[in-house]
Amino acid sequence: MVIETNSLSQLLLVLSEATILFLVLFLLFIVCIAGVVLLSIKHDKFYFPRLMRAGFKFMDGVVRSVCKFAGVEDNKLTVFFIRLHNSMSESDFANTDFKDRAIFLPHCLRSSQCPANLTPEGLFCKHCGKCELDHTIDELEGMGYKVFIVPGSTFINRMVKKYLPRAIIGVGCIREVKDGLEFADKIGVIVMGVINKTDGCVETLADLQELMSIAMLRSPHT
Ligand code: SF4
């Protein structure tokens, strides 16, 4: 009986030591990832991109908390994550044919007097000239893109299922773009994000320069 009690306490001791060791290693790992993120932000570079991406994917909340503790605000971190994601997807995106790409534009980019009607596939631009989407959509469609103006993320989901693009560009505010990147990752679609220049629900401004430079990415071999 005494031997059994001794074995049990030894087992508990080993288990508690293993738990403490695991927690210490986990904490060290988090600190390492947060350190790499902070250094990357400071030097405007992407050190160990795969490690950082895994950190954001599996331990987003904890990494954010540590970075926040170090003085990096949440939005700045999200913008960094989007830039990191774009840089890692760039070559796959460039290698995808234009005909296999789609662009999702948020409806808030339209003029408040937009005459476009809502359809099951989003809003169809009537090219009235009241907003910048007019010539932008023309240009993108001319390149071979399927372009959607969407009032919400459910449209994106449906259009991706219907048209099966291999690569997409998501335009929107910081939160929308981040959610869009995570959604596309989950369903295995190559994705690039473009953050709007202004936030809000009406007549927002897209970063058209960034949008077009991403849209024009193509492999040097094609
Ligand atoms: S150009 Fe198109 S999207 Fe812009 S306001 Fe006119 S119809 Fe709407």
CSV table of C-alpha atoms and ligand atoms in Angstrom, one decimal:
chain,number,residue,atom,x,y,z
A,1,MET,CA,0.0,0.0,0.0
A,2,VAL,CA,2.9,2.3,1.0
A,3,ILE,CA,4.6,1.5,-2.3
A,4,GLU,CA,1.5,2.3,-4.3
A,5,THR,CA,1.1,5.7,-2.6
A,6,ASN,CA,4.8,6.4,-3.3
A,7,SER,CA,4.4,5.5,-7.0
A,8,LEU,CA,1.2,7.7,-7.2
A,9,SER,CA,2.9,10.7,-5.7
A,10,GLN,CA,5.9,10.2,-8.0
A,11,LEU,CA,3.6,10.1,-11.0
A,12,LEU,CA,1.9,13.3,-9.9
A,13,LEU,CA,5.3,15.0,-9.4
A,14,VAL,CA,6.4,14.0,-12.9
A,15,LEU,CA,3.1,15.2,-14.4
A,16,SER,CA,3.2,18.5,-12.6
A,17,GLU,CA,6.9,19.0,-13.7
A,18,ALA,CA,6.0,18.1,-17.3
A,19,THR,CA,3.1,20.6,-17.2
A,20,ILE,CA,5.3,23.4,-15.8
A,21,LEU,CA,7.9,22.6,-18.5
A,22,PHE,CA,5.3,22.7,-21.2
A,23,LEU,CA,3.9,26.0,-20.0
A,24,VAL,CA,7.4,27.5,-19.8
A,25,LEU,CA,8.2,26.3,-23.3
A,26,PHE,CA,4.9,27.6,-24.6
A,27,LEU,CA,5.5,31.0,-23.0
A,28,LEU,CA,9.0,31.1,-24.5
A,29,PHE,CA,7.6,30.2,-27.9
A,30,ILE,CA,5.0,33.0,-27.7
A,31,VAL,CA,7.6,35.5,-26.6
A,32,CYS,CA,9.8,34.5,-29.5
A,33,ILE,CA,7.0,34.9,-32.0
A,34,ALA,CA,6.0,38.3,-30.6
A,35,GLY,CA,9.7,39.3,-30.6
A,36,VAL,CA,10.0,38.4,-34.3
A,37,VAL,CA,6.8,40.3,-35.0
A,38,LEU,CA,8.0,43.4,-33.1
A,39,LEU,CA,11.4,43.3,-34.8
A,40,SER,CA,9.8,42.9,-38.2
A,41,ILE,CA,7.5,45.8,-37.6
A,42,LYS,CA,10.4,48.0,-36.4
A,43,HIS,CA,12.6,47.2,-39.4
A,44,ASP,CA,9.7,47.0,-41.9
A,45,LYS,CA,10.8,43.5,-42.9
A,46,PHE,CA,9.4,40.0,-42.6
A,47,TYR,CA,11.7,37.9,-40.5
A,48,PHE,CA,10.8,34.2,-40.3
A,49,PRO,CA,7.5,34.8,-42.2
A,50,ARG,CA,6.2,31.2,-41.8
A,51,LEU,CA,6.8,31.3,-38.1
A,52,MET,CA,4.9,34.6,-37.8
A,53,ARG,CA,2.1,33.4,-39.9
A,54,ALA,CA,1.7,30.2,-37.8
A,55,GLY,CA,1.8,32.4,-34.7
A,56,PHE,CA,-1.1,34.6,-36.0
A,57,LYS,CA,-3.0,31.5,-37.2
A,58,PHE,CA,-2.8,29.4,-34.1
A,59,MET,CA,-2.1,31.9,-31.3
A,60,ASP,CA,-3.5,35.1,-32.6
A,61,GLY,CA,-5.0,36.4,-29.3
A,62,VAL,CA,-1.9,35.6,-27.2
A,63,VAL,CA,0.5,37.1,-29.8
A,64,ARG,CA,-1.6,40.2,-30.0
A,65,SER,CA,-1.7,40.5,-26.2
A,66,VAL,CA,2.1,40.3,-25.9
A,67,CYS,CA,2.5,42.8,-28.8
A,68,LYS,CA,-0.1,45.1,-27.2
A,69,PHE,CA,1.8,44.9,-24.0
A,70,ALA,CA,4.9,46.1,-25.9
A,71,GLY,CA,3.0,49.1,-27.3
A,72,VAL,CA,1.8,47.9,-30.7
A,73,GLU,CA,-1.8,48.8,-31.2
A,74,ASP,CA,-4.2,46.3,-32.6
A,75,ASN,CA,-4.9,47.9,-36.0
A,76,LYS,CA,-1.2,48.2,-36.7
A,77,LEU,CA,-0.8,44.6,-36.0
A,78,THR,CA,-3.6,43.6,-38.3
A,79,VAL,CA,-2.2,45.7,-41.1
A,80,PHE,CA,1.1,44.0,-40.5
A,81,PHE,CA,-0.6,40.6,-40.7
A,82,ILE,CA,-2.3,41.5,-44.0
A,83,ARG,CA,1.0,42.8,-45.5
A,84,LEU,CA,2.7,39.6,-44.3
A,85,HIS,CA,-0.1,37.5,-45.8
A,86,ASN,CA,0.1,39.3,-49.1
A,87,SER,CA,3.9,39.0,-49.4
A,88,MET,CA,3.6,35.2,-48.8
A,89,SER,CA,0.8,34.8,-51.3
A,90,GLU,CA,2.3,37.1,-54.0
A,91,SER,CA,4.0,34.5,-56.1
A,92,ASP,CA,1.1,32.0,-56.1
A,93,PHE,CA,-1.2,34.9,-57.0
A,94,ALA,CA,1.1,36.0,-59.8
A,95,ASN,CA,1.2,32.5,-61.2
A,96,THR,CA,-2.6,32.3,-61.5
A,97,ASP,CA,-4.2,33.2,-64.8
A,98,PHE,CA,-6.3,36.4,-64.9
A,99,LYS,CA,-9.3,34.4,-66.0
A,100,ASP,CA,-9.1,32.4,-62.8
A,101,ARG,CA,-9.1,35.5,-60.6
A,102,ALA,CA,-11.9,37.4,-59.0
A,103,ILE,CA,-12.1,40.8,-57.1
A,104,PHE,CA,-14.5,41.6,-54.4
A,105,LEU,CA,-15.2,45.3,-53.9
A,106,PRO,CA,-17.2,46.6,-50.9
A,107,HIS,CA,-20.4,48.5,-51.8
A,108,CYS,CA,-19.4,51.4,-49.6
A,109,LEU,CA,-17.0,52.5,-52.3
A,110,ARG,CA,-20.0,53.6,-54.5
A,111,SER,CA,-21.4,57.1,-54.7
A,112,SER,CA,-24.3,57.7,-52.3
A,113,GLN,CA,-26.3,58.3,-55.4
A,114,CYS,CA,-25.4,55.0,-57.1
A,115,PRO,CA,-28.1,53.8,-59.4
A,116,ALA,CA,-26.9,50.2,-59.4
A,117,ASN,CA,-29.5,47.6,-58.4
A,118,LEU,CA,-28.8,44.8,-55.9
A,119,THR,CA,-28.9,41.4,-57.6
A,120,PRO,CA,-28.2,37.8,-56.3
A,121,GLU,CA,-24.6,38.4,-57.5
A,122,GLY,CA,-24.1,41.7,-55.8
A,123,LEU,CA,-24.4,45.2,-57.4
A,124,PHE,CA,-24.0,45.6,-61.1
A,125,CYS,CA,-22.3,48.9,-61.9
A,126,LYS,CA,-24.2,50.9,-64.4
A,127,HIS,CA,-21.1,53.0,-65.2
A,128,CYS,CA,-22.8,56.2,-64.4
A,129,GLY,CA,-19.5,58.0,-63.7
A,130,LYS,CA,-20.4,59.0,-60.2
A,131,CYS,CA,-17.6,57.1,-58.5
A,132,GLU,CA,-14.1,55.7,-59.2
A,133,LEU,CA,-15.4,52.2,-59.6
A,134,ASP,CA,-16.6,53.1,-63.0
A,135,HIS,CA,-13.3,53.0,-64.9
A,136,THR,CA,-11.7,50.7,-62.3
A,137,ILE,CA,-14.2,47.9,-63.0
A,138,ASP,CA,-13.7,48.4,-66.8
A,139,GLU,CA,-10.0,48.2,-66.4
A,140,LEU,CA,-10.1,45.1,-64.2
A,141,GLU,CA,-12.7,43.3,-66.4
A,142,GLY,CA,-10.6,44.2,-69.4
A,143,MET,CA,-7.7,42.3,-67.8
A,144,GLY,CA,-9.9,39.2,-67.4
A,145,TYR,CA,-11.0,39.6,-63.8
A,146,LYS,CA,-14.5,38.7,-62.6
A,147,VAL,CA,-15.4,41.7,-60.5
A,148,PHE,CA,-18.1,41.8,-57.8
A,149,ILE,CA,-19.4,44.7,-55.8
A,150,VAL,CA,-20.7,43.0,-52.6
A,151,PRO,CA,-22.8,44.2,-49.7
A,152,GLY,CA,-21.6,41.5,-47.4
A,153,SER,CA,-19.4,38.5,-46.8
A,154,THR,CA,-22.2,36.0,-47.5
A,155,PHE,CA,-22.1,37.1,-51.2
A,156,ILE,CA,-18.4,36.4,-51.3
A,157,ASN,CA,-18.9,32.9,-50.0
A,158,ARG,CA,-21.7,32.2,-52.6
A,159,MET,CA,-19.8,33.7,-55.5
A,160,VAL,CA,-16.6,31.8,-54.7
A,161,LYS,CA,-18.6,28.5,-54.5
A,162,LYS,CA,-20.4,29.4,-57.8
A,163,TYR,CA,-17.4,30.6,-59.9
A,164,LEU,CA,-14.6,28.7,-58.2
A,165,PRO,CA,-11.9,31.4,-58.7
A,166,ARG,CA,-8.4,30.1,-57.9
A,167,ALA,CA,-7.2,33.5,-56.6
A,168,ILE,CA,-9.1,36.5,-55.3
A,169,ILE,CA,-8.4,40.1,-54.2
A,170,GLY,CA,-10.5,41.3,-51.3
A,171,VAL,CA,-10.9,45.1,-50.8
A,172,GLY,CA,-12.3,46.6,-47.6
A,173,CYS,CA,-11.7,48.0,-44.2
A,174,ILE,CA,-9.0,46.4,-42.0
A,175,ARG,CA,-11.4,44.0,-40.2
A,176,GLU,CA,-13.1,42.9,-43.4
A,177,VAL,CA,-9.9,42.3,-45.2
A,178,LYS,CA,-8.5,40.3,-42.3
A,179,ASP,CA,-11.6,38.1,-42.1
A,180,GLY,CA,-11.6,37.7,-45.9
A,181,LEU,CA,-8.0,36.4,-45.8
A,182,GLU,CA,-8.8,34.0,-43.1
A,183,PHE,CA,-11.9,32.8,-44.9
A,184,ALA,CA,-10.0,32.3,-48.2
A,185,ASP,CA,-7.2,30.4,-46.4
A,186,LYS,CA,-9.8,28.1,-44.9
A,187,ILE,CA,-11.3,27.2,-48.3
A,188,GLY,CA,-7.9,27.0,-50.0
A,189,VAL,CA,-8.2,30.0,-52.3
A,190,ILE,CA,-5.1,32.2,-52.9
A,191,VAL,CA,-6.0,35.7,-51.6
A,192,MET,CA,-4.5,39.2,-51.5
A,193,GLY,CA,-6.0,42.0,-49.4
A,194,VAL,CA,-6.2,45.7,-50.1
A,195,ILE,CA,-7.2,48.0,-47.2
A,196,ASN,CA,-9.3,51.0,-47.9
A,197,LYS,CA,-7.9,54.4,-47.4
A,198,THR,CA,-10.9,55.5,-45.4
A,199,ASP,CA,-13.2,53.7,-43.0
A,200,GLY,CA,-17.0,54.1,-42.8
A,201,CYS,CA,-20.2,52.8,-44.5
A,202,VAL,CA,-20.7,55.4,-47.2
A,203,GLU,CA,-18.4,56.7,-50.0
A,204,THR,CA,-15.2,55.2,-48.7
A,205,LEU,CA,-12.0,55.5,-50.6
A,206,ALA,CA,-10.2,52.4,-52.0
A,207,ASP,CA,-6.4,52.3,-52.3
A,208,LEU,CA,-6.7,52.1,-56.1
A,209,GLN,CA,-3.0,52.3,-56.7
A,210,GLU,CA,-2.4,49.3,-54.4
A,211,LEU,CA,-5.3,47.5,-55.9
A,212,MET,CA,-4.1,47.9,-59.5
A,213,SER,CA,-0.5,47.0,-58.6
A,214,ILE,CA,-1.7,43.8,-57.1
A,215,ALA,CA,-4.2,43.1,-59.9
A,216,MET,CA,-1.4,43.5,-62.4
A,217,LEU,CA,0.9,40.9,-60.8
A,218,ARG,CA,1.8,38.2,-63.2
A,219,SER,CA,4.4,35.6,-63.5
A,220,PRO,CA,7.4,36.6,-65.6
A,221,HIS,CA,7.0,33.3,-67.4
A,222,THR,CA,3.5,34.0,-68.7
B,1,SF4,S1,-20.1,54.1,-61.3
B,1,SF4,FE1,-21.1,52.2,-60.9
B,1,SF4,S2,-20.7,51.8,-58.8
B,1,SF4,FE2,-20.2,54.0,-59.1
B,1,SF4,S3,-22.1,55.1,-58.6
B,1,SF4,FE3,-22.2,54.6,-60.8
B,1,SF4,S4,-23.3,52.7,-61.0
B,1,SF4,FE4,-22.7,52.9,-58.8
